[in-house]
Short mmCIF file of C-alpha atoms in Angstrom, two decimals:
data_model
loop_
_atom_site.label_atom_id
_atom_site.label_comp_id
_atom_site.label_asym_id
_atom_site.label_seq_id
_atom_site.Cartn_x
_atom_site.Cartn_y
_atom_site.Cartn_z
CA MET A 1 126.85 -30.68 94.01
CA ASN A 2 123.57 -31.90 95.53
CA ILE A 3 121.39 -31.72 92.45
CA GLY A 4 118.49 -33.41 94.24
CA LEU A 5 117.82 -30.14 96.06
CA VAL A 6 116.58 -28.66 92.77
CA ASN A 7 113.90 -31.32 92.19
CA HIS A 8 111.05 -28.82 92.59
CA GLU A 9 112.32 -26.78 89.66
CA TRP A 10 113.19 -29.77 87.43
CA LEU A 11 109.76 -31.30 87.93
CA VAL A 12 107.93 -28.05 87.17
CA LEU A 13 110.01 -27.39 84.06
CA GLY A 14 109.43 -30.96 82.91
CA LEU A 15 105.69 -30.57 83.47
CA GLY A 16 105.71 -27.37 81.42
CA LEU A 17 107.49 -29.05 78.52
CA LEU A 18 105.10 -32.01 78.75
CA VAL A 19 102.10 -29.68 78.49
CA LEU A 20 103.62 -28.04 75.40
CA LEU A 21 104.25 -31.41 73.72
CA VAL A 22 100.84 -32.89 74.53
CA ASP A 23 99.20 -29.70 73.25
CA LEU A 24 100.58 -30.45 69.77
CA TRP A 25 98.53 -33.63 69.40
CA LEU A 26 95.32 -32.65 71.14
CA ALA A 27 92.19 -31.47 69.37
CA PRO A 28 91.42 -27.80 70.04
CA ALA A 29 88.30 -28.67 72.04
CA ALA A 30 90.31 -30.87 74.43
CA ARG A 31 93.16 -28.45 75.10
CA ARG A 32 91.48 -26.60 77.92
CA LYS A 33 91.58 -29.83 79.95
CA LEU A 34 95.36 -29.57 80.01
CA GLY A 35 94.83 -27.08 82.82
CA TYR A 36 93.48 -29.89 84.98
CA VAL A 37 96.48 -32.06 84.05
CA ALA A 38 98.91 -29.26 84.95
CA ALA A 39 97.13 -28.56 88.25
CA ALA A 40 97.12 -32.27 89.11
CA GLY A 41 100.83 -32.45 88.32
CA LEU A 42 101.56 -29.52 90.62
CA LEU A 43 99.47 -31.11 93.35
CA ALA A 44 101.61 -34.25 93.04
CA ILE A 45 104.78 -32.10 93.25
CA LEU A 46 103.38 -30.37 96.36
CA ILE A 47 102.67 -33.70 98.05
CA TYR A 48 106.17 -34.90 97.10
CA SER A 49 107.65 -31.69 98.57
CA LEU A 50 105.82 -32.15 101.86
CA ALA A 51 106.86 -35.80 102.09
CA ALA A 52 110.46 -35.69 100.86
CA PHE A 53 111.87 -32.29 101.85
CA HIS A 54 112.57 -31.21 105.40
CA VAL A 55 115.16 -28.75 106.69
CA GLU A 56 115.82 -28.03 110.34
CA PRO A 57 115.04 -24.41 111.34
CA GLY A 58 118.05 -22.20 110.78
CA GLN A 59 119.92 -24.77 108.67
CA THR A 60 120.72 -24.41 104.96
CA GLN A 61 121.74 -26.85 102.25
CA TYR A 62 123.50 -25.57 99.13
CA ALA A 63 123.83 -26.54 95.49
CA PHE A 64 125.72 -25.12 92.49
CA GLY A 65 128.57 -23.66 94.52
CA GLN A 66 126.25 -22.06 97.10
CA MET A 67 124.31 -20.20 94.39
CA TYR A 68 121.21 -22.20 95.30
CA ALA A 69 120.07 -22.45 98.93
CA LEU A 70 117.45 -24.81 100.32
CA ASP A 71 116.31 -23.76 103.78
CA GLY A 72 113.10 -23.26 105.69
CA LEU A 73 112.40 -19.95 103.96
CA ALA A 74 112.87 -21.48 100.51
CA LEU A 75 110.60 -24.44 101.28
CA PHE A 76 107.90 -22.17 102.68
CA PHE A 77 107.81 -20.10 99.49
CA LYS A 78 108.11 -23.09 97.14
CA ARG A 79 104.96 -24.58 98.65
CA PHE A 80 103.33 -21.16 98.63
CA PHE A 81 104.01 -20.79 94.90
CA LEU A 82 102.77 -24.32 94.13
CA ILE A 83 99.46 -23.72 95.92
CA ALA A 84 99.02 -20.34 94.21
CA THR A 85 99.73 -21.77 90.76
CA ILE A 86 97.33 -24.69 91.22
CA LEU A 87 94.52 -22.21 91.93
CA VAL A 88 95.58 -19.96 89.04
CA LEU A 89 95.53 -22.91 86.62
CA LEU A 90 92.03 -23.90 87.76
CA MET A 91 91.00 -20.28 87.27
CA SER A 92 92.53 -20.33 83.79
CA VAL A 93 90.36 -23.28 82.82
CA GLU A 94 87.29 -21.23 83.71
CA PHE A 95 88.68 -18.40 81.57
CA ALA A 96 89.76 -20.65 78.67
CA ASP A 97 87.14 -19.38 76.21
CA ARG A 98 88.91 -16.01 76.18
CA LEU A 99 92.39 -17.53 75.77
CA GLU A 100 91.82 -20.00 72.93
CA PRO A 101 93.19 -21.23 70.57
CA ALA A 102 96.55 -20.99 72.39
CA ILE A 103 95.36 -22.13 75.81
CA GLY A 104 97.99 -24.89 75.97
CA GLU A 105 100.79 -22.36 75.58
CA TYR A 106 99.18 -20.25 78.30
CA TYR A 107 99.31 -23.14 80.78
CA ALA A 108 102.95 -23.83 79.86
CA LEU A 109 103.93 -20.18 80.36
CA VAL A 110 102.29 -20.19 83.79
CA LEU A 111 104.41 -23.22 84.70
CA PHE A 112 107.60 -21.58 83.41
CA ALA A 113 106.81 -18.47 85.47
CA LEU A 114 106.36 -20.79 88.46
CA ALA A 115 109.82 -22.26 87.80
CA GLY A 116 111.28 -18.75 87.99
CA MET A 117 109.51 -18.17 91.31
CA LEU A 118 110.87 -21.45 92.68
CA PHE A 119 114.40 -20.47 91.71
CA ALA A 120 113.86 -17.02 93.27
CA SER A 121 112.91 -18.57 96.60
CA SER A 122 116.34 -20.27 96.74
CA ALA A 123 118.49 -17.50 95.25
CA ASN A 124 121.74 -17.10 97.18
CA HIS A 125 123.69 -15.35 94.45
CA PHE A 126 123.12 -12.22 92.39
CA ALA A 127 123.35 -14.24 89.16
CA LEU A 128 120.50 -16.53 90.24
CA LEU A 129 118.55 -13.51 91.51
CA PHE A 130 118.80 -11.94 88.07
CA VAL A 131 118.03 -15.12 86.11
CA SER A 132 114.99 -15.96 88.25
CA LEU A 133 113.66 -12.40 88.00
CA GLU A 134 114.02 -12.45 84.22
CA LEU A 135 112.37 -15.87 83.86
CA ILE A 136 109.40 -14.54 85.80
CA THR A 137 109.26 -11.20 84.01
CA ILE A 138 109.69 -12.46 80.44
CA THR A 139 106.90 -15.02 80.81
CA PHE A 140 104.64 -12.32 82.22
CA TYR A 141 105.36 -10.12 79.20
CA VAL A 142 103.56 -12.77 77.13
CA LEU A 143 100.90 -13.69 79.70
CA THR A 144 99.90 -10.04 80.14
CA SER A 145 99.27 -9.46 76.42
CA PHE A 146 97.85 -12.93 75.75
CA GLU A 147 94.40 -11.69 74.66
CA ARG A 148 95.73 -10.32 71.39
CA SER A 149 92.26 -9.38 70.18
CA ARG A 150 91.85 -6.88 73.05
CA LEU A 151 93.59 -3.55 72.71
CA THR A 152 93.79 -3.12 76.49
CA SER A 153 95.64 -6.42 76.84
CA LEU A 154 98.21 -5.43 74.21
CA GLU A 155 98.60 -2.04 75.86
CA ALA A 156 99.14 -3.69 79.25
CA GLY A 157 101.77 -6.00 77.79
CA LEU A 158 103.62 -3.10 76.17
CA LYS A 159 103.63 -1.04 79.38
CA TYR A 160 104.81 -4.01 81.40
CA LEU A 161 107.55 -4.67 78.85
CA ILE A 162 108.86 -1.09 78.87
CA ILE A 163 108.81 -0.63 82.65
CA GLY A 164 110.12 -4.17 83.18
CA ALA A 165 113.04 -3.62 80.82
CA LEU A 166 113.86 -0.36 82.62
CA SER A 167 113.82 -2.07 86.01
CA THR A 168 116.06 -4.83 84.62
CA SER A 169 118.64 -2.26 83.53
CA PHE A 170 118.68 -0.79 87.04
CA THR A 171 119.12 -4.27 88.53
CA VAL A 172 122.01 -5.22 86.24
CA PHE A 173 123.81 -1.92 86.82
CA GLY A 174 123.31 -2.28 90.56
CA ILE A 175 124.77 -5.80 90.56
CA ALA A 176 127.78 -4.50 88.61
CA LEU A 177 128.40 -1.80 91.21
CA VAL A 178 128.11 -4.29 94.06
CA TYR A 179 130.57 -6.66 92.40
CA GLY A 180 132.93 -3.84 91.52
CA THR A 181 133.22 -2.69 95.13
CA SER A 182 133.10 -6.05 96.94
CA THR A 183 134.31 -8.57 94.27
CA LYS A 184 131.55 -10.90 95.56
CA LEU A 185 128.27 -12.03 94.03
CA GLY A 186 127.30 -14.76 96.48
CA PHE A 187 125.03 -13.60 99.30
CA THR A 188 126.87 -15.44 102.07
CA ASP A 189 130.25 -14.37 100.67
CA LEU A 190 129.13 -10.74 100.50
CA ALA A 191 127.82 -10.86 104.07
CA GLY A 192 131.18 -12.23 105.23
CA VAL A 193 133.11 -9.45 103.48
CA LEU A 194 130.89 -6.75 104.98
CA ALA A 195 131.27 -8.25 108.46
CA THR A 196 135.07 -8.16 108.23
CA GLN A 197 135.39 -4.81 106.41
CA PRO A 198 133.24 -2.23 108.25
CA ASP A 199 134.40 0.58 105.94
CA LEU A 200 132.77 -1.19 103.00
CA VAL A 201 129.36 -0.96 104.69
CA THR A 202 129.35 2.84 104.26
CA ASN A 203 130.84 2.77 100.76
CA ARG A 204 128.60 5.03 98.64
CA ILE A 205 129.10 3.05 95.45
CA LEU A 206 128.13 -0.21 97.14
CA GLN A 207 125.06 1.43 98.68
CA LEU A 208 124.08 2.88 95.30
CA GLY A 209 124.39 -0.55 93.74
CA LEU A 210 122.18 -2.13 96.39
CA LEU A 211 119.62 0.66 95.98
CA LEU A 212 119.50 0.00 92.24
CA VAL A 213 118.92 -3.70 92.86
CA MET A 214 116.12 -2.72 95.21
CA VAL A 215 114.60 -0.67 92.39
CA GLY A 216 114.19 -3.89 90.41
CA LEU A 217 112.63 -5.65 93.39
CA GLY A 218 110.42 -2.62 94.09
CA PHE A 219 109.05 -3.04 90.58
CA LYS A 220 108.08 -6.64 91.34
CA ILE A 221 106.24 -5.78 94.56
CA ALA A 222 104.71 -2.54 93.16
CA ALA A 223 106.10 -0.34 95.94
CA PHE A 224 106.32 3.44 95.62
CA PRO A 225 107.82 4.95 93.48
CA PHE A 226 108.04 1.91 91.18
CA GLN A 227 104.31 1.15 91.09
CA ILE A 228 103.22 3.11 88.03
CA TRP A 229 102.78 0.01 85.89
CA ALA A 230 100.41 -1.84 88.22
CA PRO A 231 96.94 -0.25 87.61
CA ASP A 232 97.12 -0.38 83.82
CA VAL A 233 98.60 -3.88 83.71
CA TYR A 234 96.12 -5.24 86.27
CA GLN A 235 93.27 -3.77 84.24
CA GLY A 236 94.42 -4.92 80.81
CA ALA A 237 95.83 -8.38 81.49
CA PRO A 238 93.63 -11.51 81.46
CA SER A 239 92.13 -12.07 84.90
CA PRO A 240 94.17 -15.24 85.70
CA THR A 241 97.36 -13.39 84.74
CA THR A 242 96.41 -10.46 86.97
CA ALA A 243 95.78 -12.85 89.86
CA PHE A 244 99.15 -14.52 89.31
CA LEU A 245 100.88 -11.13 89.18
CA ALA A 246 99.17 -10.01 92.38
CA VAL A 247 100.17 -13.12 94.32
CA GLY A 248 103.05 -15.02 92.72
CA SER A 249 105.14 -12.20 91.28
CA LYS A 250 104.69 -10.06 94.41
CA ALA A 251 105.68 -12.92 96.71
CA ALA A 252 108.76 -13.62 94.58
CA GLY A 253 109.80 -10.00 94.98
CA PHE A 254 109.41 -10.22 98.74
CA VAL A 255 111.39 -13.43 99.18
CA LEU A 256 114.24 -11.93 97.13
CA LEU A 257 114.03 -8.73 99.17
CA LEU A 258 114.25 -10.72 102.42
CA ARG A 259 117.25 -12.68 101.17
CA LEU A 260 119.03 -9.59 99.89
CA LEU A 261 118.48 -7.42 102.97
CA PHE A 262 118.90 -9.97 105.74
CA ILE A 263 121.22 -12.63 104.32
CA ALA A 264 123.43 -10.76 101.84
CA VAL A 265 123.77 -7.27 103.38
CA PRO A 266 122.38 -7.20 106.95
CA ASP A 267 125.06 -4.70 108.00
CA VAL A 268 123.88 -2.26 105.32
CA THR A 269 120.19 -2.95 106.00
CA ALA A 270 120.69 -1.88 109.61
CA HIS A 271 121.27 1.68 108.32
CA TRP A 272 118.24 1.68 106.02
CA ALA A 273 115.40 1.33 108.53
CA LYS A 274 114.25 4.96 108.11
CA LEU A 275 114.30 4.64 104.32
CA LEU A 276 112.09 1.54 104.53
CA ILE A 277 109.75 3.36 106.93
CA VAL A 278 109.32 6.22 104.44
CA ILE A 279 108.73 3.89 101.48
CA SER A 280 106.21 1.86 103.49
CA ALA A 281 104.29 4.97 104.60
CA ILE A 282 104.07 6.51 101.11
CA THR A 283 103.12 3.19 99.50
CA ILE A 284 100.28 2.61 101.99
CA LEU A 285 98.93 6.13 101.59
CA TYR A 286 99.29 6.26 97.81
CA GLY A 287 97.66 2.87 97.18
CA ASN A 288 94.66 3.51 99.43
CA LEU A 289 93.98 7.08 98.30
CA CYS A 290 94.23 6.23 94.60
CA ALA A 291 91.87 3.28 95.01
CA ILE A 292 89.00 5.46 96.24
CA PRO A 293 87.76 6.82 92.88
CA GLN A 294 88.27 3.58 90.90
CA ARG A 295 85.28 2.02 89.18
CA ASN A 296 87.11 -0.77 87.33
CA VAL A 297 87.37 -3.70 89.75
CA LYS A 298 90.72 -4.95 88.46
CA ARG A 299 92.20 -1.46 88.53
CA LEU A 300 90.94 -1.07 92.09
CA MET A 301 92.71 -4.32 92.98
CA GLY A 302 95.88 -2.93 91.41
CA TYR A 303 95.93 0.06 93.73
CA SER A 304 94.92 -2.20 96.60
CA SER A 305 97.95 -4.40 95.92
CA MET A 306 100.21 -1.36 96.33
CA ALA A 307 98.74 -0.65 99.75
CA HIS A 308 99.26 -4.25 100.83
CA ALA A 309 102.88 -4.10 99.65
CA GLY A 310 103.24 -1.08 101.94
CA TYR A 311 101.85 -3.03 104.89
CA MET A 312 104.34 -5.85 104.29
CA LEU A 313 107.21 -3.37 103.99
CA LEU A 314 106.23 -2.24 107.48
CA GLY A 315 107.30 -5.67 108.76
CA ILE A 316 110.56 -5.55 106.82
CA ALA A 317 111.32 -2.09 108.21
CA ALA A 318 110.71 -3.39 111.74
CA MET A 319 113.20 -6.18 111.16
CA ALA A 320 115.76 -3.68 109.82
CA THR A 321 115.39 -1.61 113.01
CA ALA A 322 115.94 -4.75 115.07
CA LEU A 323 119.30 -5.12 113.28
CA SER A 324 120.29 -1.51 113.88
CA SER A 325 119.87 -1.37 117.65
CA PRO A 326 121.64 -3.76 120.04
CA ARG A 327 118.81 -3.25 122.54
CA ALA A 328 116.02 -3.99 120.06
CA VAL A 329 114.63 -7.45 119.66
CA SER A 330 113.20 -8.96 116.52
CA ALA A 331 109.44 -8.95 117.05
CA GLY A 332 108.58 -11.25 114.18
CA GLY A 333 108.55 -8.77 111.31
CA ALA A 334 109.65 -11.37 108.74
CA SER A 335 107.30 -14.07 110.03
CA ALA A 336 104.46 -11.53 109.94
CA VAL A 337 105.24 -10.89 106.26
CA LEU A 338 105.07 -14.63 105.52
CA TYR A 339 101.77 -14.99 107.35
CA TYR A 340 100.36 -11.91 105.61
CA LEU A 341 101.34 -13.24 102.18
CA SER A 342 99.64 -16.58 102.95
CA GLY A 343 96.36 -14.91 103.85
CA TYR A 344 96.74 -12.57 100.87
CA LEU A 345 97.09 -15.59 98.58
CA PHE A 346 93.64 -17.01 99.35
CA THR A 347 92.01 -13.58 99.60
CA VAL A 348 93.20 -12.21 96.27
CA LEU A 349 92.75 -15.45 94.35
CA GLY A 350 89.23 -15.76 95.72
CA ALA A 351 88.41 -12.22 94.59
CA PHE A 352 89.90 -12.71 91.13
CA LEU A 353 88.13 -16.04 90.69
CA VAL A 354 84.82 -14.23 91.20
CA ILE A 355 85.94 -11.48 88.81
CA CYS A 356 86.90 -14.14 86.27
CA LEU A 357 83.58 -15.99 86.55
CA VAL A 358 81.28 -12.97 86.64
CA LEU A 359 82.72 -10.12 84.67
CA GLN A 360 83.46 -12.13 81.55
CA GLN A 361 79.76 -13.03 81.42
CA VAL A 362 78.48 -9.50 81.96
CA GLU A 363 81.13 -8.12 79.54
CA THR A 364 82.19 -5.29 81.85
CA GLU A 365 84.81 -4.84 84.54
CA ASP A 366 82.99 -1.95 86.17
CA ILE A 367 81.77 -2.39 89.74
CA SER A 368 78.24 -2.02 88.37
CA GLY A 369 78.72 -5.45 86.77
CA LEU A 370 78.55 -6.93 90.28
CA ALA A 371 75.25 -5.20 91.09
CA GLY A 372 72.68 -7.60 92.51
CA LEU A 373 75.14 -10.51 92.50
CA SER A 374 73.78 -11.76 95.83
CA LYS A 375 70.54 -12.70 94.07
CA ARG A 376 72.06 -13.94 90.81
CA ALA A 377 74.93 -16.01 92.25
CA PRO A 378 74.91 -16.23 96.06
CA LEU A 379 78.08 -18.38 96.26
CA LEU A 380 80.08 -15.89 94.21
CA ALA A 381 78.74 -12.96 96.20
CA ALA A 382 79.60 -14.68 99.48
CA THR A 383 83.14 -15.45 98.30
CA MET A 384 83.72 -11.88 97.12
CA THR A 385 82.35 -10.53 100.39
CA VAL A 386 84.67 -12.68 102.49
CA ALA A 387 87.61 -11.61 100.30
CA MET A 388 86.81 -7.89 100.54
CA VAL A 389 86.22 -8.06 104.30
CA SER A 390 89.54 -9.87 104.77
CA LEU A 391 91.41 -7.35 102.61
CA ALA A 392 89.89 -4.57 104.74
CA GLY A 393 91.28 -6.23 107.87
CA ILE A 394 88.05 -7.12 109.68
CA PRO A 395 88.22 -9.94 112.30
CA PRO A 396 88.19 -12.88 112.46
CA LEU A 397 89.56 -13.30 108.93
CA ALA A 398 93.15 -13.79 107.78
CA GLY A 399 93.59 -10.17 106.72
CA PHE A 400 92.91 -8.90 110.23
CA PHE A 401 95.40 -11.17 111.95
CA GLY A 402 98.04 -10.44 109.29
CA LYS A 403 97.75 -6.70 109.91
CA PHE A 404 97.76 -7.30 113.66
CA LEU A 405 101.08 -9.18 113.42
CA LEU A 406 102.64 -6.47 111.26
CA PHE A 407 101.48 -3.65 113.54
CA ARG A 408 102.71 -5.53 116.60
CA ALA A 409 106.13 -6.02 114.99
CA ALA A 410 106.34 -2.30 114.23
CA LEU A 411 105.19 -1.17 117.67
CA ALA A 412 107.77 -3.44 119.29
CA GLN A 413 110.46 -1.29 117.64
CA ALA A 414 108.79 2.05 118.48
CA PRO A 415 110.72 2.52 121.78
CA PHE A 416 113.94 2.49 119.72
CA GLU A 417 112.57 4.39 116.70
CA PRO A 418 109.57 6.68 117.50
CA ALA A 419 108.77 7.02 113.81
CA TYR A 420 106.99 3.67 114.09
CA TYR A 421 104.22 5.29 116.14
CA TRP A 422 103.52 7.58 113.18
CA LEU A 423 103.86 4.75 110.68
CA VAL A 424 101.37 2.53 112.50
CA ALA A 425 98.98 5.48 112.89
CA LEU A 426 99.20 6.14 109.15
CA ALA A 427 98.70 2.44 108.44
CA LEU A 428 95.55 2.46 110.57
CA VAL A 429 94.31 5.46 108.60
CA GLY A 430 94.98 3.44 105.46
CA VAL A 431 92.90 0.57 106.84
CA VAL A 432 89.99 2.95 107.49
CA ILE A 433 90.27 4.40 103.98
CA SER A 434 90.34 0.92 102.45
CA MET A 435 87.06 0.02 104.14
CA TYR A 436 85.35 2.63 101.96
CA TYR A 437 86.26 1.12 98.62
CA TYR A 438 86.19 -2.55 99.71
CA PHE A 439 82.73 -2.17 101.18
CA GLY A 440 81.73 -0.26 98.05
CA VAL A 441 82.13 -3.56 96.21
CA VAL A 442 80.07 -5.36 98.88
CA ARG A 443 77.40 -2.67 98.70
CA ALA A 444 77.11 -3.12 94.94
CA MET A 445 76.59 -6.89 95.30
CA PHE A 446 73.95 -6.73 98.01
CA TRP A 447 72.23 -3.35 97.83
CA SER A 448 72.51 -2.21 94.20
CA GLN A 449 70.16 -3.29 91.46
CA ALA A 450 71.48 -4.07 87.99
CA LEU A 451 69.68 -2.10 85.26
CA ALA A 452 69.67 -5.13 82.94
CA PRO A 453 70.52 -8.20 85.04
CA VAL A 454 72.53 -10.84 83.17
CA PRO A 455 72.05 -14.43 84.38
CA ILE A 456 75.28 -15.82 85.85
CA ASN A 457 76.10 -19.42 84.95
CA ALA A 458 76.86 -21.68 87.89
CA PRO A 459 80.57 -22.40 88.36
CA SER A 460 81.91 -25.79 87.30
CA ILE A 461 82.88 -28.39 89.89
CA THR A 462 86.50 -27.22 89.85
CA GLY A 463 85.33 -23.60 90.03
CA ARG A 464 83.29 -24.35 93.13
CA PHE A 465 86.21 -26.28 94.61
CA SER A 466 88.49 -23.28 94.09
CA LEU A 467 85.94 -20.93 95.66
CA TYR A 468 85.51 -23.17 98.70
CA ALA A 469 89.29 -23.58 99.04
CA CYS A 470 89.85 -19.81 99.06
CA VAL A 471 87.09 -19.15 101.58
CA ALA A 472 88.32 -21.99 103.78
CA GLY A 473 91.88 -20.64 103.63
CA ILE A 474 90.74 -17.15 104.67
CA LEU A 475 88.64 -18.48 107.56
CA VAL A 476 91.10 -21.10 108.84
CA LEU A 477 94.08 -18.75 108.80
CA GLY A 478 92.06 -16.10 110.60
CA ILE A 479 90.47 -18.30 113.25
CA TYR A 480 93.40 -20.69 113.81
CA PRO A 481 96.49 -18.61 113.01
CA ASN A 482 98.94 -20.14 115.48
CA TRP A 483 100.03 -23.11 113.39
CA LEU A 484 100.97 -20.95 110.41
CA VAL A 485 102.67 -18.39 112.66
CA ASN A 486 104.81 -21.20 114.08
CA VAL A 487 105.66 -22.44 110.57
CA ALA A 488 106.57 -18.90 109.49
CA GLU A 489 108.74 -18.33 112.57
CA ALA A 490 110.65 -21.54 111.85
CA ALA A 491 111.07 -20.54 108.20
CA VAL A 492 112.61 -17.13 108.95
CA LYS A 493 115.20 -18.42 111.44
CA VAL A 494 117.64 -18.54 108.56
CA LEU A 495 117.51 -14.73 108.32
CA ARG A 496 120.02 -12.77 110.39
#
């Protein structure tokens, strides 16, 4: 057992426990600074990861009887989650006035959720898939309802709890069906059984079990028809929690989906390309159309996140088609998903950082709260504009190149599955629709006048650092995408 492979998780769990212990002896006024300590600790873990961990493309190291896999895909997502959590913790410090007196516990719960995401990135067994999902979900039950004095926060927590518990029951039942038909829980073991027993691939009970597991993962990524929780939870949860849900939890769902479909059951996935196409199309259309009438910025971002999940499913569907046809070639669907998630990280966290800094001062989450922001806080307005333009897919930002890679991957499979022509056309319609509501936010900041303008306090040094980091990430990934594309292509070589 190579226990050193699990150092990322041990270090993060240790940091979370340390934050809880130190919180006991700190004065209430000093507790918010624990966020800086936690972020600095994660930065040290990130540097350690970059220096000490390296896996050759396509190679995998195992721990705990092959339950835990460390490969290029796992390392990519571990570093992704560390960067996302550092920015979320810095955002939480800016939001600390709304989270006191239990701000120390909030930081610790964020770290424990991160530990679940790190385990998810290396899951090679249904047991670890379930445990990592539950560690993420249970911590978010608390994080979502953390503002106990706000009815909307409690309501969001209750809805997330009910829908999350339902999705967990589907996942557990699905795992039971898979084990009952194959007698395997390990991903590599299951793939080996399916490769040697072709009749098992078309077994209805096995397919039902896998579909039920996908229901649980569909809940995490907010894909249709498992998205009903997202708008209310995004609206009611504290802004840092919403940002973490939109980036961390969604990315954890996608890495588990990639591992399940293309490592555990590639032979079954090859028959599911049309199903993935349908889910992607409906998710894109539903998210974009429902976002149009929204006035609450966080609720708008909730529907937006559904649409972006649909775009990423487009890449996964393209990869499934590449498995199903001997003539088709993989056109980088998985690597496009990884690139898209990376750009989405900086874009969404930049938008939510502005929401966190502005809307808590104006005491409203309506778009009208951003009116005239270009005059009151030019840096915040510029950051929000870059984020909205990137989400809309306008060049030369990260969002544009991410969509370009996904569309290219889909069109490469169109000669073998003509439905991709329709899917890409619908996705382009979704992009056009999204421009309306994204630029509605920009219009409010630059061309609307607030009826009673509220002065916006300048961000702290760490707040400005976070804003600059997000804008830089969006610009660099959009203007110089090749290096990240190469990293993503190396990371996904482990997928079949």
